Coordinates of C-alpha atoms and ligand atoms in Angstrom, one line a residue:
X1408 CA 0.0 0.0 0.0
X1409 CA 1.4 3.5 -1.0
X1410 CA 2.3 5.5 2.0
X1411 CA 2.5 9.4 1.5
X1412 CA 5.0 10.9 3.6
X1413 CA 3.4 14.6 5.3
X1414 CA 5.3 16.8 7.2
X1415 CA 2.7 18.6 8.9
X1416 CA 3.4 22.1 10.5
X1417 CA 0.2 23.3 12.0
X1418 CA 1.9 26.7 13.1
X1419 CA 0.3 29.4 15.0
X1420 CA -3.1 30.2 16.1
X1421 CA -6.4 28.5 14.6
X1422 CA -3.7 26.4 12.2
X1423 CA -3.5 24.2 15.4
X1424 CA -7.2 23.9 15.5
X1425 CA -7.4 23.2 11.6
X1426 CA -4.8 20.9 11.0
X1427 CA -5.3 18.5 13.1
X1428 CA -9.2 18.4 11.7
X1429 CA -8.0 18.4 8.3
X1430 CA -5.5 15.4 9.4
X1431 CA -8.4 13.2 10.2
X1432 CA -10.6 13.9 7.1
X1433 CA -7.3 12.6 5.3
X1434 CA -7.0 9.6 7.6
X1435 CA -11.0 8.7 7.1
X1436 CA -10.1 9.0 3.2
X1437 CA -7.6 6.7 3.3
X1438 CA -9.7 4.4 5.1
X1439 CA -12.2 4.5 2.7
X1440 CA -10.1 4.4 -0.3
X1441 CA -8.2 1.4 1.2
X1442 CA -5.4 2.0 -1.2
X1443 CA -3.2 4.8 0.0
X1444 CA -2.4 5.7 3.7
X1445 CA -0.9 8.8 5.1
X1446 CA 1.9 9.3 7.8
X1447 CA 2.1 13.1 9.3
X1448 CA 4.8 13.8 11.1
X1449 CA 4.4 17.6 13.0
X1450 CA 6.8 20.2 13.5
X1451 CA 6.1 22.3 15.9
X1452 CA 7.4 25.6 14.3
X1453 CA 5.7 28.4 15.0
X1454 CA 5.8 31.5 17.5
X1455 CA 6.4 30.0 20.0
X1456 CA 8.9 27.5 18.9
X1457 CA 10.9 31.3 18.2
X1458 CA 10.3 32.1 21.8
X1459 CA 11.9 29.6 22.8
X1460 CA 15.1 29.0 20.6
X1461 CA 15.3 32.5 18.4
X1462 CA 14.3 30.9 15.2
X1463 CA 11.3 29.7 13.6
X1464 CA 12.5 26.7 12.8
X1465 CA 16.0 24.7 13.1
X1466 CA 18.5 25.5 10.6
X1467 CA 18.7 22.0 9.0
X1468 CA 14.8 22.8 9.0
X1469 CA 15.1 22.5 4.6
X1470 CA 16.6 19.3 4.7
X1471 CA 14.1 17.8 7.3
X1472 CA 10.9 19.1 5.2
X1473 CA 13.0 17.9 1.4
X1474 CA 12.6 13.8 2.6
X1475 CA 8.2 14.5 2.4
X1476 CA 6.1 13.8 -0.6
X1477 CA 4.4 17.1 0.8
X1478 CA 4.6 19.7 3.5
X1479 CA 0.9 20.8 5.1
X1480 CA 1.3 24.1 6.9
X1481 CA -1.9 25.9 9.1
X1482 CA -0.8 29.6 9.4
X1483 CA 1.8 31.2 10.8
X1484 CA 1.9 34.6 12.6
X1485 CA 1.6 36.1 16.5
X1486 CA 2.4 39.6 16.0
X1487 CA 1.7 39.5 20.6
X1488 CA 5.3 37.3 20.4
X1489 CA 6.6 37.6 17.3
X1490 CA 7.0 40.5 14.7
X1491 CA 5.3 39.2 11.3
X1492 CA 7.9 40.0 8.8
X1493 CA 10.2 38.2 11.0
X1494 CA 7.9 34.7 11.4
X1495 CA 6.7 34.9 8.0
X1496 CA 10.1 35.2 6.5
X1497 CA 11.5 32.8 8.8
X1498 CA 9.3 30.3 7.4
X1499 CA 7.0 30.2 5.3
X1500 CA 8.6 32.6 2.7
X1501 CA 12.0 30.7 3.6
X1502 CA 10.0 27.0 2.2
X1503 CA 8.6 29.0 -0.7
X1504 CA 11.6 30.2 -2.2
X1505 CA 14.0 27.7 -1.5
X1506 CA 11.7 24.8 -2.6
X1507 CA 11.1 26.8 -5.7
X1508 CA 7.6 26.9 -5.6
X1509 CA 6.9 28.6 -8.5
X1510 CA 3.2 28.6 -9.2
X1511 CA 1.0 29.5 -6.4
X1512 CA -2.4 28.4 -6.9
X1513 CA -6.2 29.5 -5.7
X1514 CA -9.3 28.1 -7.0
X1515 CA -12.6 29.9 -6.4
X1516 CA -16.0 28.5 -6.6
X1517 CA -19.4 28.8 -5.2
X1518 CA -20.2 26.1 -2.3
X1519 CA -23.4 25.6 -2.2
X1520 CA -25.5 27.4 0.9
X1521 CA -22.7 29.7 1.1
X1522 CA -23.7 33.3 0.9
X1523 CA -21.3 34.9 -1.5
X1524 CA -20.9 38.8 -0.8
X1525 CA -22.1 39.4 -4.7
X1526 CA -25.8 39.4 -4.9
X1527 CA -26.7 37.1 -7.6
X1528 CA -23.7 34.9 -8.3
X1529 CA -23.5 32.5 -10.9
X1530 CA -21.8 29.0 -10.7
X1531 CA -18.4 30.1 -11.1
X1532 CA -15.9 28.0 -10.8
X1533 CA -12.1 29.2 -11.8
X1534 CA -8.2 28.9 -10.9
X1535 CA -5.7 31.4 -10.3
X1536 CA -2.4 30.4 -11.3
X1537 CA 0.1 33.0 -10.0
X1538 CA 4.0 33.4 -11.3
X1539 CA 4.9 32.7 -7.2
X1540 CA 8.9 33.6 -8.0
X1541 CA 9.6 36.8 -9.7
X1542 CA 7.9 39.9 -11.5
X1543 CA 6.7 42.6 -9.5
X1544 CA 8.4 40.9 -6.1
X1545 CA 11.7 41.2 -6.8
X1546 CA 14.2 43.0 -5.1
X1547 CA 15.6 44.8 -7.5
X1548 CA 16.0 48.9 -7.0
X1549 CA 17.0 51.3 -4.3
X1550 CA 15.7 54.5 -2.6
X1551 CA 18.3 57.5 -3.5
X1552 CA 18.3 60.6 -2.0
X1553 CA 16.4 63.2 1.1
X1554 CA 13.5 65.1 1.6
X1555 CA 11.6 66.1 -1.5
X1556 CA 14.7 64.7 -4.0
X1557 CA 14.3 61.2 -3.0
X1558 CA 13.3 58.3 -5.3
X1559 CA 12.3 55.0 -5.2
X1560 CA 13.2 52.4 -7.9
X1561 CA 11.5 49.0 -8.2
X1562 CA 12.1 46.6 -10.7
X1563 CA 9.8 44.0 -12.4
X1564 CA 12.0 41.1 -13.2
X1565 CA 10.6 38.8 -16.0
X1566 CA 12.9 35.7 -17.1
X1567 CA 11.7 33.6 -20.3
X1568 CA 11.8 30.2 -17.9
X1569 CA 9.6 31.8 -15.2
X1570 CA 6.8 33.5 -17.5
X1571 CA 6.6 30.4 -19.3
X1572 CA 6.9 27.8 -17.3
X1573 CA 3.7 29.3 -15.4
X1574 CA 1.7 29.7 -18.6
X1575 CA 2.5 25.7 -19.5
X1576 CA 1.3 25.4 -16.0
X1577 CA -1.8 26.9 -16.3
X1578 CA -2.2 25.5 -19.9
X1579 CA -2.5 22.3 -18.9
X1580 CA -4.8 22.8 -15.8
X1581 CA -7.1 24.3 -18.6
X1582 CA -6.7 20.8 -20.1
X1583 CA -8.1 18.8 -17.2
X1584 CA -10.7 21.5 -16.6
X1585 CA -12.7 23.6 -18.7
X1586 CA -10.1 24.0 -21.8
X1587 CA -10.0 28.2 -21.3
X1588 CA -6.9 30.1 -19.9
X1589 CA -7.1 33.7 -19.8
X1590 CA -4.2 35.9 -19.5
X1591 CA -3.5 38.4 -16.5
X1592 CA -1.7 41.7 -18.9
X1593 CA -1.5 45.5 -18.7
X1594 CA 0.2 45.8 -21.6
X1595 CA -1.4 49.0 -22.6
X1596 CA 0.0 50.4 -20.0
X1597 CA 3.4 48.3 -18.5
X1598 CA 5.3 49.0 -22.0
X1599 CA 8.1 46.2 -21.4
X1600 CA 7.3 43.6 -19.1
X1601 CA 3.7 43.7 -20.1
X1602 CA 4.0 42.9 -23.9
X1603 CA 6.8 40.3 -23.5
X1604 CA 4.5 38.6 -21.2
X1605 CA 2.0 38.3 -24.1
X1606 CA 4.3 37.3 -26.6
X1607 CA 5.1 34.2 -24.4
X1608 CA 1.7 33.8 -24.2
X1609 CA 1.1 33.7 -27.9
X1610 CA 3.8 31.2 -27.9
X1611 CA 3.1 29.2 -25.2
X1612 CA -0.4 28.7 -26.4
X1613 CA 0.4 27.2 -30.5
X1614 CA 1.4 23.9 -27.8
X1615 CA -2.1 24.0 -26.9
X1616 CA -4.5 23.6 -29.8
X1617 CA -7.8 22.5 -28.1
X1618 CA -7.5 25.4 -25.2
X1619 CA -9.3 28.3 -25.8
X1620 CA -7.9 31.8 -24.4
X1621 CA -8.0 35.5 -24.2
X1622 CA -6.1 38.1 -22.7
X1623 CA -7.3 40.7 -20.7
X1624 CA -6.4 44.0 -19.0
X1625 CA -6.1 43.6 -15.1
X1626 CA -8.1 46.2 -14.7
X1627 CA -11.0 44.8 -16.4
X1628 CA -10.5 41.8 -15.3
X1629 CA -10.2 42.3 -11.7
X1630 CA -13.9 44.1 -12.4
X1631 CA -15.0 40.6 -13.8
X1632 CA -13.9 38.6 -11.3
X1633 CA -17.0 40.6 -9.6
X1634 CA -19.4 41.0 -12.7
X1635 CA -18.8 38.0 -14.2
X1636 CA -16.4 35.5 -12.6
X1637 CA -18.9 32.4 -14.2
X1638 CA -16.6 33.1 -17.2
X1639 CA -13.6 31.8 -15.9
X1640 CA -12.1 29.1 -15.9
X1641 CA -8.2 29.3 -15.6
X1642 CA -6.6 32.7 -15.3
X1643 CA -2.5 33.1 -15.5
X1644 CA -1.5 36.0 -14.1
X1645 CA 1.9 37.4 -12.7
X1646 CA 2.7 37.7 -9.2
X1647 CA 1.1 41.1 -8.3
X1648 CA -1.6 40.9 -10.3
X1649 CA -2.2 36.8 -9.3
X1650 CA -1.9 37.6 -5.2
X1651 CA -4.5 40.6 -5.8
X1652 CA -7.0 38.4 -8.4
X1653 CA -6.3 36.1 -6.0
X1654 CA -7.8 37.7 -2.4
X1655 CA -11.1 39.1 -4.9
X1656 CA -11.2 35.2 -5.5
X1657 CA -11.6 34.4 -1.5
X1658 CA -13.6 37.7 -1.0
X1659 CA -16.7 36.7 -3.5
X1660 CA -16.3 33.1 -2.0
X1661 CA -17.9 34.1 1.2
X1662 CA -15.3 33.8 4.0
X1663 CA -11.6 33.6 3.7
X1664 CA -12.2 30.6 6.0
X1665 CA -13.0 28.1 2.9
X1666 CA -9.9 29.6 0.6
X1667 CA -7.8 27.0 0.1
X1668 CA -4.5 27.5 -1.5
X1669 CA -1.4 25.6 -3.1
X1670 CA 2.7 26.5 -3.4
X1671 CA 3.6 24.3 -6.1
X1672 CA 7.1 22.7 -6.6
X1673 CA 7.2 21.8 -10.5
X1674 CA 10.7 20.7 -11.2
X1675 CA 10.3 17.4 -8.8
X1676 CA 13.4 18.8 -6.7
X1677 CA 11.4 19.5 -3.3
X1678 CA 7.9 19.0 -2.1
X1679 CA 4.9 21.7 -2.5
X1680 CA 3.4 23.1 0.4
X1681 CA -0.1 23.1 0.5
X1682 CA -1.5 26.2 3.2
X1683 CA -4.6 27.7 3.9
X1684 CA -5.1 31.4 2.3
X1685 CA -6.1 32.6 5.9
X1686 CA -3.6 33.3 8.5
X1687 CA -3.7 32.3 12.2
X1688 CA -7.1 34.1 12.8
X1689 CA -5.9 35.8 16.9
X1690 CA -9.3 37.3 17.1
X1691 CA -11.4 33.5 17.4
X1692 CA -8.7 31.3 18.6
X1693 CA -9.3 29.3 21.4
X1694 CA -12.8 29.3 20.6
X1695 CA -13.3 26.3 18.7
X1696 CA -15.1 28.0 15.9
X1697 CA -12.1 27.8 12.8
X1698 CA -13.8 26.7 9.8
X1699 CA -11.8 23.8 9.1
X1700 CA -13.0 23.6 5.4
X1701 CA -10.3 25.9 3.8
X1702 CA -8.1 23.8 5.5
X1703 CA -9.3 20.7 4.6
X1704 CA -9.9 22.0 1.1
X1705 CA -6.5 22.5 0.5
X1706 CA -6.0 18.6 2.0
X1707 CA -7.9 18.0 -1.5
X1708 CA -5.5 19.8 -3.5
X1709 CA -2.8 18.3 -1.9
X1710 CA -4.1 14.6 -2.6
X1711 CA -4.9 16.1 -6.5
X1712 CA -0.9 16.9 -6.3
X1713 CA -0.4 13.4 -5.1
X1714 CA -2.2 12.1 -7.9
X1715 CA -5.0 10.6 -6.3
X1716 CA -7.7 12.9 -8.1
X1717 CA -10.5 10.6 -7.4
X1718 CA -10.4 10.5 -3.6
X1719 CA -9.6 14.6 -3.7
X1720 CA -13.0 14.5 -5.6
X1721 CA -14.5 12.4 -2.6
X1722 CA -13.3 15.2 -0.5
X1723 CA -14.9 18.3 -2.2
X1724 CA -18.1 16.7 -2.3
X1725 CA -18.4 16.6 1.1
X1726 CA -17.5 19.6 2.0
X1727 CA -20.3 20.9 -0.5
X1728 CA -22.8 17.9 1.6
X1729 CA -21.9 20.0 4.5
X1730 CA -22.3 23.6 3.7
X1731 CA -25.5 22.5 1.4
X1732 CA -26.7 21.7 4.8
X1733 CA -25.6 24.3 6.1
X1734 CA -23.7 22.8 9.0
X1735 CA -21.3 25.4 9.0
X1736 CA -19.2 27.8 11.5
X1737 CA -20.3 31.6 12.8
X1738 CA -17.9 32.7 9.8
X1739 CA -20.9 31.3 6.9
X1740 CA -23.6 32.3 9.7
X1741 CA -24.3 28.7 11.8
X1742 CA -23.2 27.9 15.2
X1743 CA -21.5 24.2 14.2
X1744 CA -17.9 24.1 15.9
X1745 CA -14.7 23.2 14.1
X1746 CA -14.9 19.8 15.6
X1747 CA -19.0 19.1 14.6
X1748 CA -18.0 20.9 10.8
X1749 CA -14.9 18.2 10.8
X1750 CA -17.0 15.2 11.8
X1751 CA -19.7 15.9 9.4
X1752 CA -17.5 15.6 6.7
X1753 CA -16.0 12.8 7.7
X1754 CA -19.4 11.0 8.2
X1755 CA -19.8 11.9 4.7
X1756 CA -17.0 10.3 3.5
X1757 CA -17.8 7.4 5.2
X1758 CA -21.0 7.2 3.6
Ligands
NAI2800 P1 -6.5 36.2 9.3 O1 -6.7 35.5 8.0 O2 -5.8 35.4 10.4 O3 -7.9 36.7 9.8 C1 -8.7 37.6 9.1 C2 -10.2 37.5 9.5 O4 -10.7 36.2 9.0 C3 -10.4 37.4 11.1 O5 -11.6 38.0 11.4 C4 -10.5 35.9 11.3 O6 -11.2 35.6 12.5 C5 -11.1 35.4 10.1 N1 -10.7 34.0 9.8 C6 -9.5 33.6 9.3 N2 -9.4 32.3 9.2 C7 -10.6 31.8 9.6 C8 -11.2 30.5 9.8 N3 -10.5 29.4 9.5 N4 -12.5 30.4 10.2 C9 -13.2 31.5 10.5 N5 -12.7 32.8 10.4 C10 -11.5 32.9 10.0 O7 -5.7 37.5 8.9 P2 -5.0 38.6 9.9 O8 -5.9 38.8 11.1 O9 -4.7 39.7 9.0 O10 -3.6 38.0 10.4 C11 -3.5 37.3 11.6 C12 -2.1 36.7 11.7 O11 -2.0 35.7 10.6 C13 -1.0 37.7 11.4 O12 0.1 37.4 12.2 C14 -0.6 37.5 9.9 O13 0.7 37.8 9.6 C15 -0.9 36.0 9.8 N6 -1.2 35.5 8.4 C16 -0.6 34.4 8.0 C17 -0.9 33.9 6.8 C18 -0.3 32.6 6.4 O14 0.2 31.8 7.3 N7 -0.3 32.2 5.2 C19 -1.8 34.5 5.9 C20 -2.4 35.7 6.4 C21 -2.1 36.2 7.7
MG2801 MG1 -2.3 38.3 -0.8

C-alpha cells in the first residue's frame, strides 16, 4: 500500500485547530479508499517555537521538510510574540523560495449554501495560477536621495523560464478543466514587461490547440472577477496581479475561512506546500469555531498533487454535503464548531 509521507506544520493560532481536523478527514479517506495511507509527522514551528530558541525553525529545517512527498502548513503569525515579517520570513517565505515553488495556486468556486458577498452569483468556478517567484516581487532597486529629491526604484524582473513555465502550467490545468486560460496583462499600459509577457503567451499557447484563451487587462478583469467570474475558468497571471485576483477570488467566495491554496514545486526537486489562504485568525482562537474547510480543502488539493484525483473528488463533495446543509461555523452564519464541521464531513465520506 502507498504510503504518502506529510510533514505537517500546523503553526500558529487556529492552524492548530485546523490541522489536526484536516489530518483526520485525510486519515478517514484513506480508510475509505483502502489503497493509500498517510503518515504526518508535525513540526512544531511556530511562534512559539521562536520564543523559545530564536528561530522559527532549526537550521537544518530545509533538509528535514526535502525527505516529504508534501509539506501541510496551518498559518503562521503572532504579532503579541513575534514581529510578522520576522515569522513569515522565517518560514514560510523561507520554504517557498527555497523549494522553488513557483506557481502558487487559488481556486474559487461557489459552495453551495454559502452566501457569496455578490448578490446574484452565478456557478463560477475558476483557478488562479500566479507566477509565485519573480515579477513585481523582486528585489531589484533602491531609494536615493532626502527630503523632496528622493526616489524610489522598483524593478519587475521577468525571465523567459519563469513566465513560461507558469503559462504551460496553467495550460494544462485548462486541459483537465474547462479547456480556457485567460491571461492576467497590462500591456497598454506596462510598456516592457507587459508585452513580453504576451508574446510568451502567444507562444506558449500554439502547444495547446484544443485550449481556448483571451487576454485581458487587469483592470477589467479584476472588475470581472465581480461582474462575471462564471466566465472563468483558468486565469495566468503574474505575481502582483495573481496575489491581488487572488484575495477578490476568497472575498466573492464568502469567507476567507473556505480559501484553500497551493505552493507548487514543479521541477520534482522539493515538495509543494499546501497552506490555507487565511492566517492564524488571533481574534477566534481558542474558541473552537475555525472553519476547518479551507483547511481541509487544501487537504484535497494536496491529494490532486499526489495524484490521487479521485479521492480529492470524494473530498470536495463533502465539504459541498456539508455547507449545502448548512452545517457550517459563525464565519458562513451557523453555530457548528470546528470539531461538529470536521465530523460531518467525515461522516460523509464514510457514507
Ligand atoms: P486572518 O486570516 O488570520 O484573519 C482575518 C479574519 O478572518 C479574522 O476576522 C479571522 O477571524 C477570520 N478568519 C481567518 N481564518 C478563519 C477561519 N478558518 N475560520 C473563521 N474565520 C477565519 O488574517 P489577519 O488577522 O490579518 O492575520 C493574523 C495573523 O496571521 C498575522 O500574524 C498574519 O501575519 C498571519 N497571516 C498568516 C498567513 C499565512 O500563514 N499564510 C496569511 C495571512 C495572515
Ligand atoms: Mg495576498
Amino acid at each position: 500500500m502507498k504510503s504518502w509521507k506529510i510533514a505537517s506544520i500546523p503553526g500558529d493560532g487556529v492552524g492548530k485547530e485546523v490541522v489536526p481536523a484536516a489530518e483526520r478527514v485525510l486519515h478517514a479517506m484513506a480508510e475509505v479508499h483502502d489503497g493509500f495511507q498517510f503518515e504526518f509527522t508535525s513540526f512544531p514551528w511556530s511562534c512559539e517555537y521562536y520564543l523559545e530558541h530564536g528561530v522559527m525553525m532549526p537550521e537544518d529545517g530545509l533538509d528535514t521538510l526535502a525527505s516529504f512527498d508534501s509539506i501541510f502548513l496551518g498559518a503562521v503569525g503572532n504579532e503579541n510574540l513575534v514581529p510578522d515579517h520576522v515569522s513569515l520570513w522565517g518560514l514560510l517565505i523561507k520554504i517557498r523560495r527555497e523549494f522553488e515553488q513557483v506557481i502558487n495556486m487559488r481556486p474559487a468556486k461557489v459552495l453551495p449554501g454559502v452566501r457569496s458577498p455578490l448578490a446574484n452569483p452565478k456557478e463560477f468556478d475558476f483557478v488562479v495560477v500566479r507566477e509565485n517567484s519573480e515579477g513585481e516581487y523582486s528585489s531589484s532597486g533602491g531609494r536615493t536621495g532626502r527630503g523632496e529629491d528622493e526616489i524610489a526604484i522598483q524593478n519587475a524582473v521577468f525571465t523567459r523560464k519563469g513566465t513560461e513555465r507558469a503559462m504551460r502550467f496553467a495550460f494544462e490545468q485548462a486541459n483537465k478543466r474547462g479547456s480556457h486560460v485567460t491571461s492576467a496583462t497590462k500591456s497598454n499600459g506596462i510598456i516592457h514587461s507587459m508585452p513580453f509577457w504576451d508574446d510568451v503567451f502567444n507562444d506558449v499557447k500554439t502547444d495547446f490547440p484544443k485550449v481556448t484563451t483571451d487576454s485581458q487587462h487587469i483592470d477589467a478583469l479584476a472588475a470581472f472577477l465581480v461582474t462575471k467570474p462564471e466566465t472563468l475558468d483558468v486565469v495566468v497571471a503574474s505575481n502582483l496581479f495573481g496575489d491581488i485576483l487572488t484575495d477578490i477570488g476568497a472575498g466573492i467566495m464568502g469567507s476567507i475561512g473556505v480559501a484553500p491554496a497551493a505552493n507548487l514545486n514543479v521541477n520534482g526537486k522539493y515538495p509543494s506546500m499546501f497552506e490555507p489562504v487565511h492566517g492564524s485568525a488571533p481574534d477566534i482562537v481558542g474558541q473552537g469555531i475555525a472553519n476547518p474547510i479551507g483547511q481541509i480543502w487544501t487537504a484535497k488539493m494536496m491529494l490532486d498533487h499526489l495524484g490521487e484525483e479521485a479521492s480529492a473528488t470524494k473530498i470536495l463533495d463533502a465539504i459541498e454535503h456539508v455547507t449545502r446543509e448548512q452545517i457550517v461555523t459563525p464565519d458562513l452564519g451557523g453555530t457548528a464548531t470546528t470539531e461538529e464541521v470536521t465530523e460531518a464531513i467525515i461522516k460523509q465520506l464514510k457514507r
